[in-house]
Amino acid sequence: MQQPTRQQHLTQDHEAPTVNTISPIPSRRRDAVRRRTAFGAALGAVSLALVVGCSSTVAGTAAAPAALAMAGSNTSTAASAPSTTGGASTSGPATPTTEQTGPVDLTTGATTVAPPATTLGQTDGPTRPTDVEPATDIEIIGDKGTATDQLAKDSLSDVIAYWDSVSQEVFGEPLPPLKGGVYAVDPDDPNSEIPACLDTPEDARNNAFFCGADDSISYDAKYLERIAEDYSDLDVAFTFAHEFGHALQFRFLDWSGARSIVLETQADCLAGAWAKAVTDGLAPHFEFSAENLDRVLGDYVWEMGDPAGTDPEHARAHGSVFDRISATQDGYLGGPTVCRDDFNDERIFTAEQFTATSASTDGMGNLNLDQTIDGTKSILDKFWTERFTQDSGFVTPEVSEGAKGDPSCADDHLVSYCDAAGSIDLNPMDSVADIHKTYGDYGLGSAMILAYTEYLQTKFGSSTDMTERICTLGAVTADLYNKGNLSPGDFDEAVKVLVFADKDNALVETGDGTAWDRLDAFRVGIYEGLSSCNLH
């Protein structure tokens, strides 16, 4: 996030508290995705005087450390800028243009090495049934008979069959076939056949894409083989579901002049709708449980989101990690009609460029460790002091750095609430500093917000429910966003913590739910506000 100037600080500090000023981030037709009852009385809110320094770590950030991942992965991530050779079309299918012939890619050119799947939480469920014959209805140009080529056939067979079954209902007409077919491109073979979008086979390296020029889908088999090894076959299938989402846009939706970020997240939504169909048993070659959805979330966190500071208006912008996961969950929860209707220029995206004020201490939106800790506590103290009445007995908790607030506190997480001392404990500080460095200031700030909310639940609430706690993190994050206090990448820092901080993590208590559940609770707080979190 950004540090305010002194004038901003004083102006905000002297504002009178206003009831119900914490506004959720609006989401067009949110009720179409999921109808929820707002529990409890609406909580009052205040203007925030300080801002925690926050932003996603720069391209080249380290992967999940031992503090979060029980496997202690030390793998590095190297996210690149959006691809200039692929991306969303800006003209409609009726009149192809030069711009349209560029491939629509999923990875934005990222060539990262993923952390081991053991860091992704509860992902032990099977992804492939053993009693189903391999798909034979998909022909692949350049098929070498590899396991990856068969995986591509199985994936596209299931994806196309699903959309064929719902096309009339969702889009009002039957699903036309891919006119240009499917290409397995070998970037190392100059004679490998290629679609109309490419100049050479090398252009397909580390990619999978839809080509509007000849209505085809192509992939680099070695790239998809790595995705399957690092994550699961399900991630490969989801990649094809995303790319076929572009084929659906090409057929049924008006993509002329559409922004790339809208098209890409809509394709994520369409892939999410297919994932729900798999969960419902409608795809013969895959088994998709709520638990192994975490694999796909891990893929998105480490592979798919645009780097922090990417211009959302870039011709190849795909969206932040939060934008893409949010779109996927919209499709999974709301179905294909939400994907059809909900993605246009009215949709709010969290991706944004850095500015002189949002770059903060390190030039990438992060305040230093001391500023992050002090700023987070100041925000939360002010936030909740103005929420509680003077006779409520509310006292702001202390923050204990480098030691437990009381020796009797047994919580071994790096960030925790110590009830005996009424303190938020950060210990040991060298590991806390590592979290700050790896996950950014709002990654650490998010952990502190969770621990602070546990304090409120313990002292003033009726439960210590983890969903309420994570929902509150979302509501606070939305309030900061609405006030312009988040830097580019802050949402993604919170997402990374929520994805990788499973029940065995060492950072902060998050309960025993899946990453999917945690992110759903986070999104409820963001989109529906604090009153939906049932914190009372």
XYZ file of C-alpha atoms in Angstrom:
536
model
C 0.000 0.000 0.000
C 0.886 3.660 0.006
C 2.006 5.863 2.857
C -0.112 9.029 3.048
C 1.375 12.488 3.144
C 1.101 14.365 6.430
C -1.691 16.496 5.034
C -3.602 13.374 4.028
C -2.981 11.954 7.482
C -4.337 15.005 9.289
C -7.351 15.335 7.027
C -8.322 11.738 7.541
C -7.514 11.799 11.242
C -10.016 14.583 11.875
C -12.901 13.090 9.959
C -15.865 12.225 12.141
C -16.610 8.508 12.305
C -19.312 7.531 9.883
C -21.545 4.522 10.343
C -21.517 1.956 7.527
C -18.842 3.640 5.436
C -16.994 0.394 4.748
C -18.150 -0.243 1.234
C -17.689 -3.551 -0.543
C -16.186 -3.487 -3.989
C -19.200 -3.515 -6.295
C -19.647 -6.564 -8.473
C -22.104 -6.393 -11.336
C -24.904 -8.935 -10.942
C -23.183 -10.392 -7.889
C -26.478 -11.977 -6.787
C -26.453 -14.048 -9.960
C -23.288 -15.715 -8.742
C -24.350 -16.531 -5.220
C -27.109 -15.306 -2.947
C -26.046 -14.940 0.652
C -27.840 -13.721 3.729
C -26.065 -10.865 5.467
C -25.636 -12.037 9.057
C -25.570 -9.805 12.107
C -25.841 -6.074 12.459
C -23.845 -3.885 10.110
C -20.594 -2.836 11.672
C -19.600 0.822 11.672
C -16.492 1.937 9.875
C -13.958 4.711 9.886
C -11.629 6.471 7.531
C -8.125 5.125 7.831
C -5.365 7.514 8.745
C -2.404 5.304 7.910
C -1.822 2.824 5.154
C 0.148 -0.377 5.253
C 2.784 -0.520 2.526
C 1.723 -3.270 0.189
C 2.259 -4.762 -3.209
C 3.024 -7.999 -4.855
C 6.670 -8.940 -5.017
C 8.521 -8.162 -8.213
C 9.083 -10.511 -11.080
C 11.583 -13.021 -9.868
C 10.092 -13.378 -6.404
C 10.948 -16.442 -4.366
C 8.459 -19.252 -4.053
C 6.795 -20.429 -0.870
C 9.376 -20.672 1.935
C 9.387 -23.205 4.725
C 7.391 -20.758 6.821
C 4.359 -21.424 4.649
C 5.169 -24.627 2.837
C 5.789 -27.651 4.979
C 7.958 -28.968 2.168
C 10.077 -25.836 2.457
C 10.177 -25.136 -1.244
C 12.935 -22.793 -2.291
C 11.929 -22.574 -5.923
C 11.992 -19.200 -7.621
C 9.387 -17.559 -9.785
C 10.185 -15.395 -12.775
C 7.054 -13.784 -14.098
C 7.473 -11.810 -17.286
C 5.541 -8.950 -18.795
C 2.536 -9.738 -20.949
C 3.439 -11.420 -24.209
C 3.679 -9.227 -27.262
C 3.141 -12.202 -29.550
C -0.104 -13.386 -28.083
C -3.191 -12.089 -26.431
C -6.713 -10.957 -26.920
C -8.092 -9.947 -30.251
C -9.495 -6.494 -30.747
C -11.684 -7.208 -33.757
C -14.722 -9.398 -34.193
C -14.719 -12.783 -35.857
C -16.614 -11.558 -38.910
C -13.779 -9.330 -40.129
C -10.403 -10.708 -39.003
C -7.571 -8.218 -38.778
C -3.844 -8.516 -38.303
C -4.267 -8.000 -34.570
C -6.752 -10.829 -34.387
C -4.323 -13.347 -35.859
C -2.143 -13.205 -32.768
C -2.647 -16.216 -30.463
C -4.649 -15.768 -27.306
C -2.281 -17.105 -24.660
C -2.854 -18.185 -21.084
C 0.545 -17.788 -19.514
C 1.613 -14.284 -20.602
C 4.988 -15.772 -21.404
C 5.813 -16.888 -17.871
C 8.511 -19.550 -17.684
C 8.410 -20.282 -14.003
C 9.179 -23.395 -12.050
C 6.324 -24.272 -9.741
C 6.656 -25.203 -6.076
C 5.978 -28.836 -5.263
C 2.305 -29.747 -5.134
C 2.773 -30.598 -1.448
C 2.840 -26.873 -0.740
C -0.665 -26.424 -2.072
C -2.576 -27.922 0.817
C -5.261 -30.566 0.464
C -4.664 -31.808 -3.077
C -4.552 -35.576 -2.663
C -7.804 -36.372 -4.442
C -7.647 -38.319 -7.732
C -7.832 -36.306 -10.951
C -8.200 -39.113 -13.523
C -10.517 -42.134 -13.400
C -8.803 -45.425 -14.231
C -11.678 -47.204 -15.974
C -12.302 -44.849 -18.918
C -11.007 -45.408 -22.441
C -8.761 -42.656 -23.870
C -10.526 -40.134 -26.094
C -10.378 -40.878 -29.816
C -12.662 -38.132 -31.160
C -10.000 -35.394 -31.251
C -7.425 -35.310 -34.040
C -4.189 -33.430 -33.385
C -1.948 -32.076 -36.103
C 1.597 -32.976 -35.090
C 0.465 -35.775 -32.774
C 3.536 -37.779 -31.663
C 1.576 -40.249 -29.602
C 2.933 -38.956 -26.297
C 1.114 -39.027 -22.978
C 0.779 -35.245 -23.235
C -0.866 -35.510 -26.651
C -3.356 -38.019 -25.250
C -3.963 -35.746 -22.278
C -4.734 -32.944 -24.738
C -7.227 -35.207 -26.546
C -8.914 -36.233 -23.294
C -9.084 -32.612 -22.139
C -10.539 -31.171 -25.320
C -12.921 -34.098 -25.733
C -14.452 -33.407 -22.322
C -14.411 -29.606 -22.679
C -16.034 -29.649 -26.126
C -18.611 -32.242 -25.067
C -19.680 -30.062 -22.136
C -20.091 -26.926 -24.205
C -21.855 -28.869 -26.938
C -24.411 -29.961 -24.338
C -25.170 -26.451 -23.044
C -24.454 -24.265 -26.076
C -28.078 -24.009 -27.224
C -29.253 -23.057 -23.737
C -26.449 -20.598 -22.970
C -25.760 -19.036 -26.369
C -28.963 -19.768 -28.277
C -27.408 -21.911 -31.002
C -25.469 -25.165 -31.446
C -21.698 -25.306 -31.008
C -19.793 -25.179 -34.317
C -16.625 -27.338 -34.492
C -13.077 -25.939 -34.504
C -12.514 -25.280 -38.211
C -8.744 -25.102 -37.901
C -8.308 -28.114 -35.626
C -5.722 -28.647 -32.883
C -1.933 -28.301 -33.236
C 0.805 -29.886 -31.150
C 3.694 -27.594 -31.981
C 7.303 -28.588 -31.325
C 9.266 -25.331 -30.866
C 12.542 -27.209 -31.411
C 11.477 -28.581 -34.809
C 11.553 -25.925 -37.530
C 9.388 -28.190 -39.706
C 6.633 -28.573 -37.126
C 3.235 -27.594 -38.542
C 1.881 -24.343 -37.113
C -1.427 -22.433 -37.120
C -1.990 -19.214 -39.040
C -1.170 -17.095 -35.985
C 2.490 -18.106 -35.833
C 5.480 -17.285 -37.989
C 7.677 -20.091 -36.676
C 7.282 -23.068 -34.311
C 9.491 -21.236 -31.800
C 6.643 -18.750 -31.285
C 4.641 -21.467 -29.491
C 7.258 -22.137 -26.806
C 5.869 -22.274 -23.258
C 2.370 -21.561 -24.425
C -1.099 -22.782 -25.243
C -3.407 -20.538 -27.251
C -6.480 -20.077 -29.405
C -5.943 -18.630 -32.889
C -8.824 -16.645 -34.327
C -7.281 -16.419 -37.781
C -7.944 -20.087 -38.541
C -10.135 -21.069 -35.562
C -7.634 -23.451 -33.981
C -6.084 -24.319 -30.626
C -2.356 -24.986 -30.293
C 0.040 -26.002 -27.555
C 3.695 -26.620 -26.777
C 3.655 -30.230 -25.574
C 6.775 -29.844 -23.431
C 5.252 -26.875 -21.662
C 2.060 -28.778 -20.855
C 4.114 -31.769 -19.755
C 5.790 -29.532 -17.168
C 2.442 -28.180 -16.001
C 1.191 -31.741 -15.513
C 4.317 -32.739 -13.609
C 4.448 -29.643 -11.404
C 0.712 -29.609 -10.676
C -1.589 -32.234 -12.170
C -3.326 -33.410 -15.340
C -6.234 -31.295 -14.162
C -4.230 -28.115 -14.716
C -3.600 -29.100 -18.306
C -7.306 -29.749 -18.798
C -8.076 -26.380 -17.226
C -5.608 -24.741 -19.617
C -7.552 -26.152 -22.562
C -10.820 -25.098 -20.922
C -9.515 -21.535 -20.802
C -8.382 -21.631 -24.428
C -11.697 -23.063 -25.566
C -13.283 -20.184 -23.706
C -11.679 -17.958 -26.321
C -13.157 -20.180 -29.016
C -16.578 -19.601 -27.447
C -15.983 -15.842 -27.451
C -15.027 -16.073 -31.125
C -18.269 -17.909 -31.909
C -20.923 -16.373 -29.734
C -19.750 -13.213 -27.937
C -18.949 -9.752 -29.186
C -15.235 -9.405 -28.665
C -14.686 -6.601 -31.165
C -12.874 -3.795 -29.395
C -12.962 -5.624 -26.067
C -10.111 -5.084 -23.632
C -7.718 -7.993 -23.288
C -8.216 -8.167 -19.512
C -11.980 -8.579 -20.018
C -11.556 -11.339 -22.595
C -8.956 -13.217 -20.556
C -10.885 -13.189 -17.299
C -14.072 -14.142 -19.132
C -12.206 -17.164 -20.505
C -11.165 -17.947 -16.906
C -14.825 -17.766 -15.919
C -15.836 -20.132 -18.706
C -13.118 -22.541 -17.589
C -14.498 -22.305 -14.047
C -17.969 -23.219 -15.319
C -16.473 -26.308 -16.962
C -14.643 -27.195 -13.722
C -17.985 -27.252 -11.907
C -19.325 -29.623 -14.566
C -16.355 -31.913 -13.903
C -17.080 -31.787 -10.174
C -20.661 -32.799 -10.996
C -19.400 -35.868 -12.869
C -20.054 -34.566 -16.379
C -16.530 -35.138 -17.740
C -15.596 -38.805 -18.221
C -11.817 -38.342 -18.296
C -11.382 -36.228 -15.141
C -12.398 -36.148 -11.497
C -12.520 -32.706 -9.950
C -13.101 -32.388 -6.215
C -13.264 -29.214 -4.163
C -9.977 -30.246 -2.552
C -7.932 -30.539 -5.724
C -9.245 -27.231 -6.973
C -6.333 -26.019 -4.845
C -3.981 -27.321 -7.513
C -5.486 -24.965 -10.065
C -5.312 -22.072 -7.586
C -1.629 -22.833 -6.994
C -1.055 -22.816 -10.724
C -2.700 -19.419 -11.045
C -0.701 -17.954 -8.167
C 2.667 -19.066 -9.491
C 2.128 -19.135 -13.241
C -0.746 -17.149 -14.620
C -1.291 -13.718 -13.077
C 0.274 -10.638 -14.619
C 3.214 -9.217 -12.644
C 2.406 -6.433 -10.178
C 2.273 -3.067 -11.888
C 1.158 -4.400 -15.276
C -1.039 -1.922 -17.127
C -4.586 -3.373 -17.207
C -5.044 -1.628 -20.557
C -2.066 -3.472 -22.081
C -2.999 -5.222 -25.315
C -2.065 -8.567 -23.734
C -3.129 -7.997 -20.121
C -4.644 -11.054 -18.456
C -5.363 -9.643 -15.003
C -3.907 -9.964 -11.545
C -3.911 -13.267 -9.690
C -6.963 -12.070 -7.754
C -8.743 -10.986 -10.940
C -8.202 -14.362 -12.560
C -9.061 -16.512 -9.557
C -12.132 -14.373 -8.871
C -13.318 -14.890 -12.442
C -12.738 -18.639 -12.150
C -14.757 -18.829 -8.943
C -17.548 -16.767 -10.534
C -17.839 -19.352 -13.301
C -17.670 -22.282 -10.904
C -20.274 -20.856 -8.535
C -22.565 -19.087 -10.971
C -22.350 -21.122 -14.143
C -21.864 -20.141 -17.798
C -24.614 -17.503 -17.926
C -22.680 -15.396 -15.420
C -19.632 -15.666 -17.674
C -21.747 -14.671 -20.648
C -23.339 -11.644 -18.974
C -20.916 -10.370 -16.352
C -17.754 -9.527 -18.248
C -17.536 -6.102 -19.833
C -16.021 -2.706 -19.108
C -18.213 -2.341 -16.000
C -16.325 -5.153 -14.278
C -13.834 -3.947 -11.677
C -10.253 -5.240 -11.873
C -7.556 -4.891 -9.237
C -4.661 -4.853 -11.700
C -3.115 -1.396 -12.036
C 0.130 0.324 -12.910
C 2.557 1.729 -10.368
C 2.605 5.487 -9.844
C 5.056 7.752 -8.071
C 2.990 7.488 -4.891
C 2.070 3.801 -5.054
C 5.606 2.500 -5.559
C 6.419 3.076 -1.853
C 9.767 2.279 -0.242
C 11.117 -0.318 -2.663
C 9.694 1.044 -5.912
C 7.325 -1.912 -6.134
C 4.688 -0.867 -3.631
C 6.196 -2.342 -0.463
C 6.954 -0.451 2.720
C 9.815 -1.771 4.812
C 9.249 -4.251 7.634
C 8.965 -1.704 10.468
C 6.608 0.500 8.458
C 4.475 -2.507 7.609
C 4.111 -3.665 11.205
C 3.534 -0.188 12.649
C 1.241 0.855 9.811
C -0.903 -2.261 10.019
C -1.392 -1.877 13.775
C -2.246 1.828 13.407
C -4.833 1.094 10.725
C -6.512 -1.627 12.735
C -6.425 0.298 16.020
C -8.131 3.273 14.429
C -10.522 1.120 12.451
C -11.844 -0.757 15.470
C -11.566 2.065 18.047
C -14.027 4.091 16.006
C -16.199 1.003 15.561
C -16.650 0.327 19.263
C -18.489 2.631 21.640
C -16.578 4.157 24.549
C -18.313 1.923 27.089
C -17.685 -1.320 25.165
C -14.451 -2.094 27.011
C -12.489 -2.269 23.778
C -8.727 -1.901 24.251
C -6.334 -2.114 21.344
C -3.983 -5.106 21.586
C -0.239 -4.682 21.815
C 2.104 -6.095 19.188
C 4.912 -8.203 20.628
C 7.896 -8.492 18.265
C 10.438 -11.268 18.735
C 8.794 -12.869 21.778
C 5.521 -14.285 22.991
C 3.319 -11.797 24.806
C 3.054 -14.410 27.551
C 5.094 -17.622 27.981
C 1.893 -19.624 28.361
C 0.799 -18.890 24.781
C 1.341 -22.080 22.829
C 0.505 -20.977 19.277
C 3.687 -21.558 17.256
C 2.626 -19.597 14.179
C 4.868 -16.691 13.200
C 1.901 -14.342 13.592
C -0.597 -15.222 16.308
C -2.947 -13.892 18.946
C -1.927 -14.527 22.566
C -5.032 -14.420 24.735
C -3.131 -14.473 28.045
C -1.383 -11.236 27.147
C -4.001 -9.794 24.804
C -1.257 -9.310 22.237
C -0.522 -9.926 18.566
C 2.755 -11.857 18.563
C 5.328 -11.804 15.749
C 8.046 -14.336 16.464
C 10.776 -15.108 15.492
C 11.461 -11.883 13.662
C 13.964 -13.300 11.167
C 11.234 -15.602 9.825
C 8.695 -12.763 9.901
C 11.155 -10.677 7.874
C 11.441 -13.542 5.385
C 7.667 -13.601 4.946
C 7.667 -9.843 4.396
C 10.403 -10.152 1.783
C 8.847 -13.081 -0.053
C 5.133 -12.320 0.138
C 5.255 -8.537 0.337
C 4.019 -6.116 2.939
C 0.347 -6.940 2.501
C 1.123 -10.625 2.759
C 2.431 -9.977 6.267
C -0.255 -7.353 6.848
C -2.945 -9.901 5.961
C -1.596 -12.314 8.576
C -1.699 -9.529 11.168
C -5.292 -8.668 10.231
C -6.272 -12.307 10.750
C -4.630 -12.412 14.187
C -6.203 -9.077 15.169
C -9.610 -10.366 14.109
C -9.078 -13.450 16.285
C -8.520 -11.068 19.200
C -11.848 -9.367 18.455
C -13.631 -12.695 18.164
C -12.164 -13.916 21.439
C -12.919 -10.782 23.438
C -16.139 -9.522 21.883
C -17.540 -12.141 19.516
C -19.713 -15.188 19.814
C -17.325 -17.525 17.995
C -13.834 -17.847 16.578
C -15.055 -19.043 13.198
C -12.277 -18.954 10.603
C -14.595 -18.096 7.709
C -15.686 -14.948 9.564
C -12.051 -14.089 10.180
C -11.014 -14.415 6.539
C -14.158 -12.623 5.387
C -13.175 -9.705 7.638
C -9.767 -9.610 5.959
C -11.608 -9.232 2.658
C -13.830 -6.434 3.965
C -10.865 -4.490 5.352
C -9.003 -5.006 2.066
C -11.989 -3.649 0.126
C -12.126 -0.579 2.354
C -8.452 0.131 1.723
C -8.959 -0.360 -2.007
C -11.964 1.979 -2.129
C -9.947 4.673 -0.394
C -7.088 4.317 -2.896
C -4.721 2.986 -0.256
C -3.647 -0.251 -1.930
C -0.690 -0.455 -4.254
C -0.639 -2.669 -7.347
C -0.212 -6.277 -6.317
C -1.618 -5.992 -2.788
C -4.622 -8.173 -3.544
C -2.292 -10.815 -4.951
C -0.140 -10.803 -1.819
C -3.198 -11.600 0.271
C -4.229 -14.295 -2.223
C -0.813 -15.959 -2.090
C -0.953 -16.170 1.679
C -4.491 -17.569 1.624
C -3.575 -20.169 -1.009
C -0.432 -21.468 0.640
C -1.281 -20.995 4.310
C -3.047 -24.329 4.758
C -3.855 -26.046 8.045
C -0.207 -27.081 8.500
C 1.358 -23.729 7.634
C 3.698 -21.923 10.012
C 2.622 -18.329 9.301
C -0.851 -17.803 10.746
C -3.876 -19.827 11.796
C -6.238 -20.299 8.825
C -8.315 -23.328 9.819
C -8.605 -26.681 8.085
C -10.529 -25.660 4.955
C -9.228 -25.678 1.424
C -7.576 -22.753 -0.343
C -10.738 -22.541 -2.442
C -12.814 -22.077 0.724
C -10.433 -19.464 2.100
C -10.485 -17.437 -1.112
C -14.267 -17.701 -1.323
C -14.570 -16.242 2.196
C -12.088 -13.502 1.250
C -14.138 -12.620 -1.828
C -17.381 -12.489 0.165
C -15.832 -9.846 2.415
C -14.555 -7.908 -0.581
C -17.750 -7.935 -2.601
C -20.437 -8.012 0.080
C -18.894 -6.021 2.908
C -18.227 -6.454 6.600
C -21.853 -7.059 7.528
C -21.740 -10.345 5.602
C -18.898 -11.658 7.779
C -21.091 -12.255 10.853
C -18.440 -10.771 13.125
C -20.311 -9.692 16.244
